[in-house]
């Protein structure tokens, strides 16, 4: 049997990406603007619907940074952030000289816990430090508790920055993820559900806010014949070459979501009779997940030598990549001094959770190799 590496999530081209990239060369639009950038924005706006306005940027991290600026976050402010996430959700808070306040997860969606969120807001307000924004994340493409978070956001009038970097193609009650927050964020990094090799986007509710994002992303140039600046700018626009890849990827987005969801079904099947393992799945039919990554929880059993780490190592020996869930930010050396509200839900998920190969391009042979490791590990 072929023993080549099976990746967690690798780029998967549809075919037309080269066509758009070639067109960029043929027309000499080799710059961080051009027809592919405009075209990708239109494609995303059509896909997301709901009146979304999209600005294509150099990364999802850049989109979070600009999103916080657009929400008025300044040095000395506090910003609430889901603790269990990728560090890129939280880093831009620090870029701005603001302070992160981390919140635990709940067990249904693994995302920001509404109870801990409200407790944190009440306590921060009592301390005279009302948070400026809430960063909520759809981890692994499973939507957070949209309605509960919206109620809290409205009640305390604190805007939501919706980190939808992992959730393009996911939806809640038929509405696309990315369109729920006051600002939405997408990522097209190499390992995401679609890629531009590296890139991201900001999703806003009005053309004015999108134009404002693009203004900041192109060095905040005032309307003048010379270079004139009244505000600090950034170089965050997407390259027209990268956007060409994105246009090709948009043509296969729905097909790739379907294939990721098939990988999730494969794991549900595979672990069906293995009591120690729970496959992470949406709580009910209101939620539609792209299942960017399929993830499981392993109940540790020291008598049988079963735990998350042992399973990860069994995969590694077979040259199959798997990875523990995101390590919560409040446990990260770089963030551990900041406030945290919650218990040990995120921490326990981190200890027992594992992400499994989930790409839309995995083959039957690769699935067979994964199944073989699982069966022999659990002694089936
Ligand atoms: C990937 C990711 C980001 C950052 O996106 P980049 O395009 O890599 O900068 C932010 N948040 C989450 C949750 C992510 O998974």
mmCIF file of C-alpha atoms and ligand atoms in Angstrom:
data_model
loop_
_atom_site.group_PDB
_atom_site.id
_atom_site.type_symbol
_atom_site.label_atom_id
_atom_site.label_comp_id
_atom_site.label_asym_id
_atom_site.label_seq_id
_atom_site.Cartn_x
_atom_site.Cartn_y
_atom_site.Cartn_z
ATOM 1 C CA UNK A 1 0.000 0.000 0.000
ATOM 2 C CA UNK A 2 1.084 3.561 -0.770
ATOM 3 C CA UNK A 3 2.398 5.213 2.409
ATOM 4 C CA UNK A 4 2.532 8.868 1.296
ATOM 5 C CA UNK A 5 1.504 11.522 3.808
ATOM 6 C CA UNK A 6 -2.184 12.084 4.374
ATOM 7 C CA UNK A 7 -2.725 15.753 5.275
ATOM 8 C CA UNK A 8 -5.298 17.306 7.552
ATOM 9 C CA UNK A 9 -6.432 19.748 4.874
ATOM 10 C CA UNK A 10 -4.573 20.519 1.666
ATOM 11 C CA UNK A 11 -5.286 22.842 -1.273
ATOM 12 C CA UNK A 12 -7.655 21.381 -3.877
ATOM 13 C CA UNK A 13 -7.789 23.124 -7.228
ATOM 14 C CA UNK A 14 -10.930 23.017 -9.339
ATOM 15 C CA UNK A 15 -9.332 23.579 -12.759
ATOM 16 C CA UNK A 16 -10.200 27.114 -13.839
ATOM 17 C CA UNK A 17 -7.811 28.823 -11.409
ATOM 18 C CA UNK A 18 -5.011 28.869 -14.031
ATOM 19 C CA UNK A 19 -7.342 30.430 -16.575
ATOM 20 C CA UNK A 20 -7.988 33.468 -14.338
ATOM 21 C CA UNK A 21 -4.308 33.723 -13.398
ATOM 22 C CA UNK A 22 -3.299 33.507 -17.078
ATOM 23 C CA UNK A 23 -5.795 36.246 -17.894
ATOM 24 C CA UNK A 24 -4.161 38.455 -15.250
ATOM 25 C CA UNK A 25 -0.773 37.963 -16.952
ATOM 26 C CA UNK A 26 -2.194 38.413 -20.456
ATOM 27 C CA UNK A 27 -3.753 41.755 -19.504
ATOM 28 C CA UNK A 28 -0.811 42.782 -17.252
ATOM 29 C CA UNK A 29 -2.991 43.144 -14.173
ATOM 30 C CA UNK A 30 -0.147 41.938 -11.943
ATOM 31 C CA UNK A 31 -0.987 44.218 -9.030
ATOM 32 C CA UNK A 32 -3.027 44.349 -5.832
ATOM 33 C CA UNK A 33 -6.077 45.456 -7.792
ATOM 34 C CA UNK A 34 -7.732 44.448 -11.057
ATOM 35 C CA UNK A 35 -10.574 42.478 -12.617
ATOM 36 C CA UNK A 36 -9.969 39.314 -10.577
ATOM 37 C CA UNK A 37 -10.117 41.245 -7.294
ATOM 38 C CA UNK A 38 -13.403 42.862 -8.359
ATOM 39 C CA UNK A 39 -14.656 39.542 -9.748
ATOM 40 C CA UNK A 40 -13.886 37.595 -6.575
ATOM 41 C CA UNK A 41 -15.640 40.238 -4.474
ATOM 42 C CA UNK A 42 -18.739 39.975 -6.713
ATOM 43 C CA UNK A 43 -18.648 36.149 -6.551
ATOM 44 C CA UNK A 44 -18.486 36.259 -2.750
ATOM 45 C CA UNK A 45 -21.251 38.863 -2.510
ATOM 46 C CA UNK A 46 -23.499 36.695 -4.681
ATOM 47 C CA UNK A 47 -22.652 33.595 -2.673
ATOM 48 C CA UNK A 48 -23.201 35.195 0.745
ATOM 49 C CA UNK A 49 -26.329 37.116 -0.264
ATOM 50 C CA UNK A 50 -28.088 39.057 2.492
ATOM 51 C CA UNK A 51 -26.808 42.382 1.117
ATOM 52 C CA UNK A 52 -23.182 41.540 1.931
ATOM 53 C CA UNK A 53 -20.420 43.848 0.693
ATOM 54 C CA UNK A 54 -17.020 42.172 0.436
ATOM 55 C CA UNK A 55 -13.500 43.595 0.354
ATOM 56 C CA UNK A 56 -10.734 41.188 -0.694
ATOM 57 C CA UNK A 57 -7.637 41.444 1.510
ATOM 58 C CA UNK A 58 -4.214 39.871 1.889
ATOM 59 C CA UNK A 59 -5.282 37.611 4.792
ATOM 60 C CA UNK A 60 -7.994 36.799 7.277
ATOM 61 C CA UNK A 61 -5.780 38.279 9.984
ATOM 62 C CA UNK A 62 -5.687 41.592 8.068
ATOM 63 C CA UNK A 63 -9.492 41.447 7.867
ATOM 64 C CA UNK A 64 -9.770 41.029 11.661
ATOM 65 C CA UNK A 65 -7.326 43.911 12.187
ATOM 66 C CA UNK A 66 -9.277 46.256 9.895
ATOM 67 C CA UNK A 67 -12.581 44.971 11.300
ATOM 68 C CA UNK A 68 -11.575 46.002 14.816
ATOM 69 C CA UNK A 69 -10.478 49.432 13.516
ATOM 70 C CA UNK A 70 -13.847 49.861 11.765
ATOM 71 C CA UNK A 71 -15.603 48.976 15.036
ATOM 72 C CA UNK A 72 -13.692 51.788 16.720
ATOM 73 C CA UNK A 73 -11.275 49.743 18.834
ATOM 74 C CA UNK A 74 -8.391 51.877 20.110
ATOM 75 C CA UNK A 75 -5.389 51.540 22.395
ATOM 76 C CA UNK A 76 -6.481 50.901 25.981
ATOM 77 C CA UNK A 77 -9.881 49.411 25.016
ATOM 78 C CA UNK A 78 -10.972 45.896 25.924
ATOM 79 C CA UNK A 79 -12.129 43.387 23.307
ATOM 80 C CA UNK A 80 -13.864 40.108 24.125
ATOM 81 C CA UNK A 81 -12.627 37.045 22.249
ATOM 82 C CA UNK A 82 -13.563 33.362 22.197
ATOM 83 C CA UNK A 83 -10.650 31.612 23.913
ATOM 84 C CA UNK A 84 -10.761 28.407 21.906
ATOM 85 C CA UNK A 85 -9.639 29.576 18.471
ATOM 86 C CA UNK A 86 -6.597 30.138 16.295
ATOM 87 C CA UNK A 87 -4.292 32.888 17.617
ATOM 88 C CA UNK A 88 -5.080 35.035 14.561
ATOM 89 C CA UNK A 89 -8.512 35.788 16.080
ATOM 90 C CA UNK A 90 -6.838 37.484 19.049
ATOM 91 C CA UNK A 91 -3.514 38.877 17.774
ATOM 92 C CA UNK A 92 -5.018 41.967 16.087
ATOM 93 C CA UNK A 93 -6.430 43.087 19.474
ATOM 94 C CA UNK A 94 -2.810 43.428 20.593
ATOM 95 C CA UNK A 95 -1.727 45.078 17.310
ATOM 96 C CA UNK A 96 -4.086 47.895 18.333
ATOM 97 C CA UNK A 97 -2.778 48.166 21.884
ATOM 98 C CA UNK A 98 -6.117 46.923 23.229
ATOM 99 C CA UNK A 99 -6.613 44.186 25.850
ATOM 100 C CA UNK A 100 -8.213 40.816 25.106
ATOM 101 C CA UNK A 101 -10.767 39.319 27.524
ATOM 102 C CA UNK A 102 -11.108 35.601 26.843
ATOM 103 C CA UNK A 103 -14.315 33.568 27.115
ATOM 104 C CA UNK A 104 -14.860 29.828 27.549
ATOM 105 C CA UNK A 105 -16.650 27.572 25.046
ATOM 106 C CA UNK A 106 -19.965 25.754 25.444
ATOM 107 C CA UNK A 107 -20.236 22.050 24.695
ATOM 108 C CA UNK A 108 -22.768 22.090 21.839
ATOM 109 C CA UNK A 109 -20.897 24.102 19.214
ATOM 110 C CA UNK A 110 -17.524 24.388 21.019
ATOM 111 C CA UNK A 111 -17.796 28.139 20.429
ATOM 112 C CA UNK A 112 -18.188 31.191 22.685
ATOM 113 C CA UNK A 113 -20.393 30.419 25.698
ATOM 114 C CA UNK A 114 -23.295 32.898 26.012
ATOM 115 C CA UNK A 115 -23.416 32.485 29.804
ATOM 116 C CA UNK A 116 -19.720 33.193 30.331
ATOM 117 C CA UNK A 117 -19.946 36.001 27.766
ATOM 118 C CA UNK A 118 -22.711 37.816 29.617
ATOM 119 C CA UNK A 119 -20.989 37.302 32.986
ATOM 120 C CA UNK A 120 -17.832 38.824 31.536
ATOM 121 C CA UNK A 121 -19.642 41.838 30.077
ATOM 122 C CA UNK A 122 -21.462 42.528 33.363
ATOM 123 C CA UNK A 123 -18.206 42.276 35.314
ATOM 124 C CA UNK A 124 -16.185 44.424 32.901
ATOM 125 C CA UNK A 125 -18.916 47.101 32.922
ATOM 126 C CA UNK A 126 -18.936 47.023 36.752
ATOM 127 C CA UNK A 127 -15.188 47.651 36.594
ATOM 128 C CA UNK A 128 -15.805 50.652 34.344
ATOM 129 C CA UNK A 129 -14.322 48.871 31.333
ATOM 130 C CA UNK A 130 -17.145 48.156 28.907
ATOM 131 C CA UNK A 131 -15.774 45.994 26.062
ATOM 132 C CA UNK A 132 -15.678 47.586 22.606
ATOM 133 C CA UNK A 133 -16.345 44.434 20.546
ATOM 134 C CA UNK A 134 -17.006 40.690 20.745
ATOM 135 C CA UNK A 135 -15.004 38.317 18.521
ATOM 136 C CA UNK A 136 -17.016 35.115 17.993
ATOM 137 C CA UNK A 137 -15.711 32.233 15.889
ATOM 138 C CA UNK A 138 -17.363 29.383 13.940
ATOM 139 C CA UNK A 139 -14.791 26.713 14.842
ATOM 140 C CA UNK A 140 -14.217 23.987 12.264
ATOM 141 C CA UNK A 141 -17.154 25.394 10.278
ATOM 142 C CA UNK A 142 -19.785 24.802 12.981
ATOM 143 C CA UNK A 143 -21.758 28.025 13.573
ATOM 144 C CA UNK A 144 -21.664 29.509 17.073
ATOM 145 C CA UNK A 145 -24.957 30.059 18.943
ATOM 146 C CA UNK A 146 -25.925 32.881 16.601
ATOM 147 C CA UNK A 147 -29.166 33.920 18.284
ATOM 148 C CA UNK A 148 -27.970 33.823 21.897
ATOM 149 C CA UNK A 149 -24.881 35.875 21.044
ATOM 150 C CA UNK A 150 -26.942 38.404 19.060
ATOM 151 C CA UNK A 151 -29.299 38.901 22.018
ATOM 152 C CA UNK A 152 -26.337 39.730 24.279
ATOM 153 C CA UNK A 153 -24.715 41.965 21.658
ATOM 154 C CA UNK A 154 -27.988 43.914 21.263
ATOM 155 C CA UNK A 155 -28.702 44.072 24.998
ATOM 156 C CA UNK A 156 -25.329 45.620 25.853
ATOM 157 C CA UNK A 157 -24.854 47.382 22.497
ATOM 158 C CA UNK A 158 -21.497 45.776 21.818
ATOM 159 C CA UNK A 159 -20.851 44.897 18.146
ATOM 160 C CA UNK A 160 -19.849 41.401 17.014
ATOM 161 C CA UNK A 161 -16.862 40.693 14.797
ATOM 162 C CA UNK A 162 -17.766 37.346 13.250
ATOM 163 C CA UNK A 163 -14.631 35.299 12.565
ATOM 164 C CA UNK A 164 -15.906 33.107 9.745
ATOM 165 C CA UNK A 165 -12.397 32.149 8.569
ATOM 166 C CA UNK A 166 -13.255 28.450 8.884
ATOM 167 C CA UNK A 167 -16.902 28.675 7.900
ATOM 168 C CA UNK A 168 -17.342 29.804 4.287
ATOM 169 C CA UNK A 169 -20.227 27.634 3.054
ATOM 170 C CA UNK A 170 -21.692 27.067 6.532
ATOM 171 C CA UNK A 171 -25.051 28.580 7.394
ATOM 172 C CA UNK A 172 -27.583 28.981 10.176
ATOM 173 C CA UNK A 173 -31.321 28.780 9.373
ATOM 174 C CA UNK A 174 -30.382 29.206 5.723
ATOM 175 C CA UNK A 175 -28.321 32.390 6.203
ATOM 176 C CA UNK A 176 -24.640 32.210 5.241
ATOM 177 C CA UNK A 177 -21.963 32.470 7.915
ATOM 178 C CA UNK A 178 -19.982 35.667 7.477
ATOM 179 C CA UNK A 179 -23.161 37.758 7.272
ATOM 180 C CA UNK A 180 -24.251 37.642 10.934
ATOM 181 C CA UNK A 181 -21.772 39.948 12.626
ATOM 182 C CA UNK A 182 -21.510 43.714 12.395
ATOM 183 C CA UNK A 183 -18.325 42.801 10.517
ATOM 184 C CA UNK A 184 -17.526 39.366 9.055
ATOM 185 C CA UNK A 185 -14.161 37.837 8.253
ATOM 186 C CA UNK A 186 -13.177 35.142 5.741
ATOM 187 C CA UNK A 187 -9.813 33.428 5.153
ATOM 188 C CA UNK A 188 -8.432 31.828 2.005
ATOM 189 C CA UNK A 189 -5.222 30.463 3.490
ATOM 190 C CA UNK A 190 -3.811 27.289 1.948
ATOM 191 C CA UNK A 191 -5.514 24.973 4.418
ATOM 192 C CA UNK A 192 -8.974 26.573 4.368
ATOM 193 C CA UNK A 193 -12.060 25.338 2.530
ATOM 194 C CA UNK A 194 -11.043 27.359 -0.517
ATOM 195 C CA UNK A 195 -7.698 29.056 -0.989
ATOM 196 C CA UNK A 196 -6.142 31.938 -2.874
ATOM 197 C CA UNK A 197 -2.743 30.566 -1.697
ATOM 198 C CA UNK A 198 -3.045 33.213 1.000
ATOM 199 C CA UNK A 199 -5.764 35.803 1.394
ATOM 200 C CA UNK A 200 -8.886 36.867 3.195
ATOM 201 C CA UNK A 201 -11.886 39.134 3.019
ATOM 202 C CA UNK A 202 -13.898 41.519 5.122
ATOM 203 C CA UNK A 203 -17.687 41.302 4.916
ATOM 204 C CA UNK A 204 -19.713 44.392 5.758
ATOM 205 C CA UNK A 205 -23.326 45.509 5.725
ATOM 206 C CA UNK A 206 -22.832 48.596 3.539
ATOM 207 C CA UNK A 207 -20.812 49.767 0.590
ATOM 208 C CA UNK A 208 -19.587 52.723 2.661
ATOM 209 C CA UNK A 209 -18.018 50.461 5.290
ATOM 210 C CA UNK A 210 -16.481 48.260 2.586
ATOM 211 C CA UNK A 211 -15.019 51.367 0.904
ATOM 212 C CA UNK A 212 -13.650 52.438 4.283
ATOM 213 C CA UNK A 213 -11.981 49.005 4.692
ATOM 214 C CA UNK A 214 -10.421 49.243 1.226
ATOM 215 C CA UNK A 215 -9.253 52.802 2.035
ATOM 216 C CA UNK A 216 -7.383 51.542 5.121
ATOM 217 C CA UNK A 217 -6.112 48.521 3.167
ATOM 218 C CA UNK A 218 -4.522 50.740 0.504
ATOM 219 C CA UNK A 219 -2.496 53.076 2.763
ATOM 220 C CA UNK A 220 -5.339 55.494 3.610
ATOM 221 C CA UNK A 221 -4.719 57.784 0.653
ATOM 222 C CA UNK A 222 -6.793 60.963 0.748
ATOM 223 C CA UNK A 223 -8.380 62.228 -2.453
ATOM 224 C CA UNK A 224 -5.504 64.416 -3.740
ATOM 225 C CA UNK A 225 -3.133 64.431 -6.743
ATOM 226 C CA UNK A 226 -0.122 63.933 -4.449
ATOM 227 C CA UNK A 227 0.173 61.366 -1.674
ATOM 228 C CA UNK A 228 -1.767 62.848 1.217
ATOM 229 C CA UNK A 229 -2.688 60.989 4.425
ATOM 230 C CA UNK A 230 -4.937 62.014 7.293
ATOM 231 C CA UNK A 231 -5.042 58.541 8.832
ATOM 232 C CA UNK A 232 -2.665 55.632 9.347
ATOM 233 C CA UNK A 233 -2.958 53.140 6.507
ATOM 234 C CA UNK A 234 -2.106 49.501 5.856
ATOM 235 C CA UNK A 235 -0.998 47.498 2.827
ATOM 236 C CA UNK A 236 -3.636 44.782 3.076
ATOM 237 C CA UNK A 237 -5.243 44.515 -0.381
ATOM 238 C CA UNK A 238 -5.380 41.187 -2.211
ATOM 239 C CA UNK A 239 -3.186 40.590 -5.258
ATOM 240 C CA UNK A 240 -5.015 40.236 -8.583
ATOM 241 C CA UNK A 241 -3.033 36.989 -9.157
ATOM 242 C CA UNK A 242 -4.264 35.475 -5.886
ATOM 243 C CA UNK A 243 -7.797 36.677 -6.606
ATOM 244 C CA UNK A 244 -7.633 34.735 -9.902
ATOM 245 C CA UNK A 245 -7.095 31.543 -7.926
ATOM 246 C CA UNK A 246 -10.034 32.558 -5.735
ATOM 247 C CA UNK A 247 -12.367 32.988 -8.714
ATOM 248 C CA UNK A 248 -11.580 29.459 -9.860
ATOM 249 C CA UNK A 249 -12.086 28.172 -6.316
ATOM 250 C CA UNK A 250 -15.500 29.850 -6.016
ATOM 251 C CA UNK A 251 -16.668 27.699 -8.938
ATOM 252 C CA UNK A 252 -16.055 24.558 -6.862
ATOM 253 C CA UNK A 253 -16.883 25.846 -3.367
ATOM 254 C CA UNK A 254 -20.225 24.054 -3.047
ATOM 255 C CA UNK A 255 -18.747 20.825 -4.438
ATOM 256 C CA UNK A 256 -15.910 21.035 -1.917
ATOM 257 C CA UNK A 257 -18.311 21.681 0.958
ATOM 258 C CA UNK A 258 -20.226 18.551 -0.094
ATOM 259 C CA UNK A 259 -16.983 16.525 -0.129
ATOM 260 C CA UNK A 260 -15.927 17.792 3.331
ATOM 261 C CA UNK A 261 -19.366 16.856 4.622
ATOM 262 C CA UNK A 262 -18.887 13.391 3.126
ATOM 263 C CA UNK A 263 -15.634 13.103 5.095
ATOM 264 C CA UNK A 264 -17.616 13.945 8.234
ATOM 265 C CA UNK A 265 -20.157 11.201 7.337
ATOM 266 C CA UNK A 266 -17.250 8.818 6.826
ATOM 267 C CA UNK A 267 -16.050 9.464 10.400
ATOM 268 C CA UNK A 268 -19.565 9.200 11.853
ATOM 269 C CA UNK A 269 -19.739 5.757 10.223
ATOM 270 C CA UNK A 270 -16.233 4.730 11.205
ATOM 271 C CA UNK A 271 -16.694 5.585 14.898
ATOM 272 C CA UNK A 272 -20.298 4.447 15.132
ATOM 273 C CA UNK A 273 -19.506 1.400 17.285
ATOM 274 C CA UNK A 274 -16.568 2.887 19.161
ATOM 275 C CA UNK A 275 -17.958 4.157 22.466
ATOM 276 C CA UNK A 276 -14.797 6.073 23.417
ATOM 277 C CA UNK A 277 -15.164 8.441 20.467
ATOM 278 C CA UNK A 278 -17.704 11.179 19.731
ATOM 279 C CA UNK A 279 -17.651 12.852 16.327
ATOM 280 C CA UNK A 280 -18.225 16.613 16.584
ATOM 281 C CA UNK A 281 -21.531 17.373 14.855
ATOM 282 C CA UNK A 282 -24.049 20.218 14.701
ATOM 283 C CA UNK A 283 -26.598 20.353 17.560
ATOM 284 C CA UNK A 284 -29.675 20.404 15.276
ATOM 285 C CA UNK A 285 -30.933 21.051 11.744
ATOM 286 C CA UNK A 286 -30.853 24.842 12.092
ATOM 287 C CA UNK A 287 -27.100 24.495 11.776
ATOM 288 C CA UNK A 288 -25.428 23.628 8.475
ATOM 289 C CA UNK A 289 -21.671 23.026 8.804
ATOM 290 C CA UNK A 290 -19.111 22.948 6.024
ATOM 291 C CA UNK A 291 -17.146 20.613 8.369
ATOM 292 C CA UNK A 292 -13.929 22.308 7.278
ATOM 293 C CA UNK A 293 -12.204 19.923 9.675
ATOM 294 C CA UNK A 294 -13.779 16.802 11.101
ATOM 295 C CA UNK A 295 -13.003 16.585 14.806
ATOM 296 C CA UNK A 296 -13.554 13.967 17.494
ATOM 297 C CA UNK A 297 -13.451 13.721 21.282
ATOM 298 C CA UNK A 298 -11.653 10.702 22.740
ATOM 299 C CA UNK A 299 -12.760 9.634 26.245
ATOM 300 C CA UNK A 300 -9.526 8.653 28.007
ATOM 301 C CA UNK A 301 -9.323 5.091 29.366
ATOM 302 C CA UNK A 302 -5.979 4.445 31.042
ATOM 303 C CA UNK A 303 -6.664 0.689 31.473
ATOM 304 C CA UNK A 304 -6.937 0.275 27.724
ATOM 305 C CA UNK A 305 -4.223 2.820 26.919
ATOM 306 C CA UNK A 306 -6.723 4.944 25.067
ATOM 307 C CA UNK A 307 -6.488 8.696 24.924
ATOM 308 C CA UNK A 308 -6.282 11.504 22.397
ATOM 309 C CA UNK A 309 -2.480 11.579 22.347
ATOM 310 C CA UNK A 310 -2.100 7.817 21.864
ATOM 311 C CA UNK A 311 -4.491 7.936 18.905
ATOM 312 C CA UNK A 312 -2.643 10.913 17.422
ATOM 313 C CA UNK A 313 0.615 8.969 17.652
ATOM 314 C CA UNK A 314 -0.942 5.903 16.020
ATOM 315 C CA UNK A 315 -1.926 8.105 13.085
ATOM 316 C CA UNK A 316 1.544 9.657 12.991
ATOM 317 C CA UNK A 317 3.223 6.247 12.751
ATOM 318 C CA UNK A 318 1.019 5.546 9.707
ATOM 319 C CA UNK A 319 2.102 8.895 8.179
ATOM 320 C CA UNK A 320 -1.349 10.390 8.704
ATOM 321 C CA UNK A 321 -1.595 13.931 10.009
ATOM 322 C CA UNK A 322 -4.013 14.629 12.860
ATOM 323 C CA UNK A 323 -3.876 17.531 15.308
ATOM 324 C CA UNK A 324 -5.200 18.422 18.761
ATOM 325 C CA UNK A 325 -7.932 21.073 18.739
ATOM 326 C CA UNK A 326 -6.929 24.720 19.012
ATOM 327 C CA UNK A 327 -5.209 25.271 22.342
ATOM 328 C CA UNK A 328 -7.314 27.910 24.153
ATOM 329 C CA UNK A 329 -5.805 31.388 24.117
ATOM 330 C CA UNK A 330 -6.039 31.845 27.901
ATOM 331 C CA UNK A 331 -3.637 28.888 28.232
ATOM 332 C CA UNK A 332 -1.135 30.277 25.710
ATOM 333 C CA UNK A 333 2.077 31.682 27.202
ATOM 334 C CA UNK A 334 1.649 34.906 25.220
ATOM 335 C CA UNK A 335 -1.927 35.535 26.451
ATOM 336 C CA UNK A 336 -2.074 33.943 29.909
ATOM 337 C CA UNK A 337 -1.940 37.237 31.812
ATOM 338 C CA UNK A 338 -5.221 38.532 30.342
ATOM 339 C CA UNK A 339 -8.674 38.149 31.946
ATOM 340 C CA UNK A 340 -10.590 34.906 31.356
ATOM 341 C CA UNK A 341 -14.231 34.097 32.113
ATOM 342 C CA UNK A 342 -15.488 30.536 32.230
ATOM 343 C CA UNK A 343 -14.681 27.106 33.585
ATOM 344 C CA UNK A 344 -12.773 24.278 31.953
ATOM 345 C CA UNK A 345 -14.945 23.466 28.926
ATOM 346 C CA UNK A 346 -12.441 24.719 26.323
ATOM 347 C CA UNK A 347 -9.544 23.215 28.269
ATOM 348 C CA UNK A 348 -11.212 19.792 28.417
ATOM 349 C CA UNK A 349 -12.065 19.924 24.701
ATOM 350 C CA UNK A 350 -8.423 20.725 24.011
ATOM 351 C CA UNK A 351 -7.235 17.791 26.130
ATOM 352 C CA UNK A 352 -9.504 15.224 24.485
ATOM 353 C CA UNK A 353 -10.107 16.596 21.002
ATOM 354 C CA UNK A 354 -8.441 15.658 17.746
ATOM 355 C CA UNK A 355 -8.830 16.990 14.187
ATOM 356 C CA UNK A 356 -8.683 14.332 11.485
ATOM 357 C CA UNK A 357 -7.818 14.426 7.771
ATOM 358 C CA UNK A 358 -10.732 16.289 6.202
ATOM 359 C CA UNK A 359 -9.696 17.476 2.747
ATOM 360 C CA UNK A 360 -12.101 17.507 -0.186
ATOM 361 C CA UNK A 361 -9.394 15.704 -2.207
ATOM 362 C CA UNK A 362 -8.906 12.539 -0.103
ATOM 363 C CA UNK A 363 -9.129 9.245 -1.969
ATOM 364 C CA UNK A 364 -10.812 5.926 -1.147
ATOM 365 C CA UNK A 365 -7.369 4.431 -0.574
ATOM 366 C CA UNK A 366 -6.546 7.177 1.923
ATOM 367 C CA UNK A 367 -9.846 6.657 3.720
ATOM 368 C CA UNK A 368 -9.028 2.947 3.914
ATOM 369 C CA UNK A 369 -5.663 3.727 5.535
ATOM 370 C CA UNK A 370 -7.363 5.992 8.097
ATOM 371 C CA UNK A 371 -9.962 3.304 8.875
ATOM 372 C CA UNK A 372 -7.230 0.695 9.299
ATOM 373 C CA UNK A 373 -5.439 2.785 11.958
ATOM 374 C CA UNK A 374 -8.687 3.364 13.835
ATOM 375 C CA UNK A 375 -9.717 -0.315 13.780
ATOM 376 C CA UNK A 376 -6.365 -1.571 14.966
ATOM 377 C CA UNK A 377 -6.046 1.172 17.645
ATOM 378 C CA UNK A 378 -9.441 0.352 19.149
ATOM 379 C CA UNK A 379 -8.812 -3.397 18.748
ATOM 380 C CA UNK A 380 -11.713 -4.041 16.402
HETATM 381 C C1 LIG B 1 -7.177 30.798 9.501
HETATM 382 C C2 LIG B 1 -7.852 31.574 10.567
HETATM 383 C C3 LIG B 1 -7.657 32.958 10.724
HETATM 384 C C4 LIG B 1 -6.619 33.738 9.970
HETATM 385 O O1 LIG B 1 -6.709 33.740 8.615
HETATM 386 P P1 LIG B 1 -5.379 33.961 7.731
HETATM 387 O O2 LIG B 1 -5.929 34.146 6.358
HETATM 388 O O3 LIG B 1 -4.544 32.744 7.880
HETATM 389 O O4 LIG B 1 -4.706 35.191 8.238
HETATM 390 C C5 LIG B 1 -8.379 33.624 11.693
HETATM 391 N N1 LIG B 1 -9.238 32.982 12.490
HETATM 392 C C6 LIG B 1 -9.431 31.666 12.404
HETATM 393 C C7 LIG B 1 -10.408 31.015 13.311
HETATM 394 C C8 LIG B 1 -8.731 30.909 11.456
HETATM 395 O O5 LIG B 1 -8.904 29.583 11.397
#
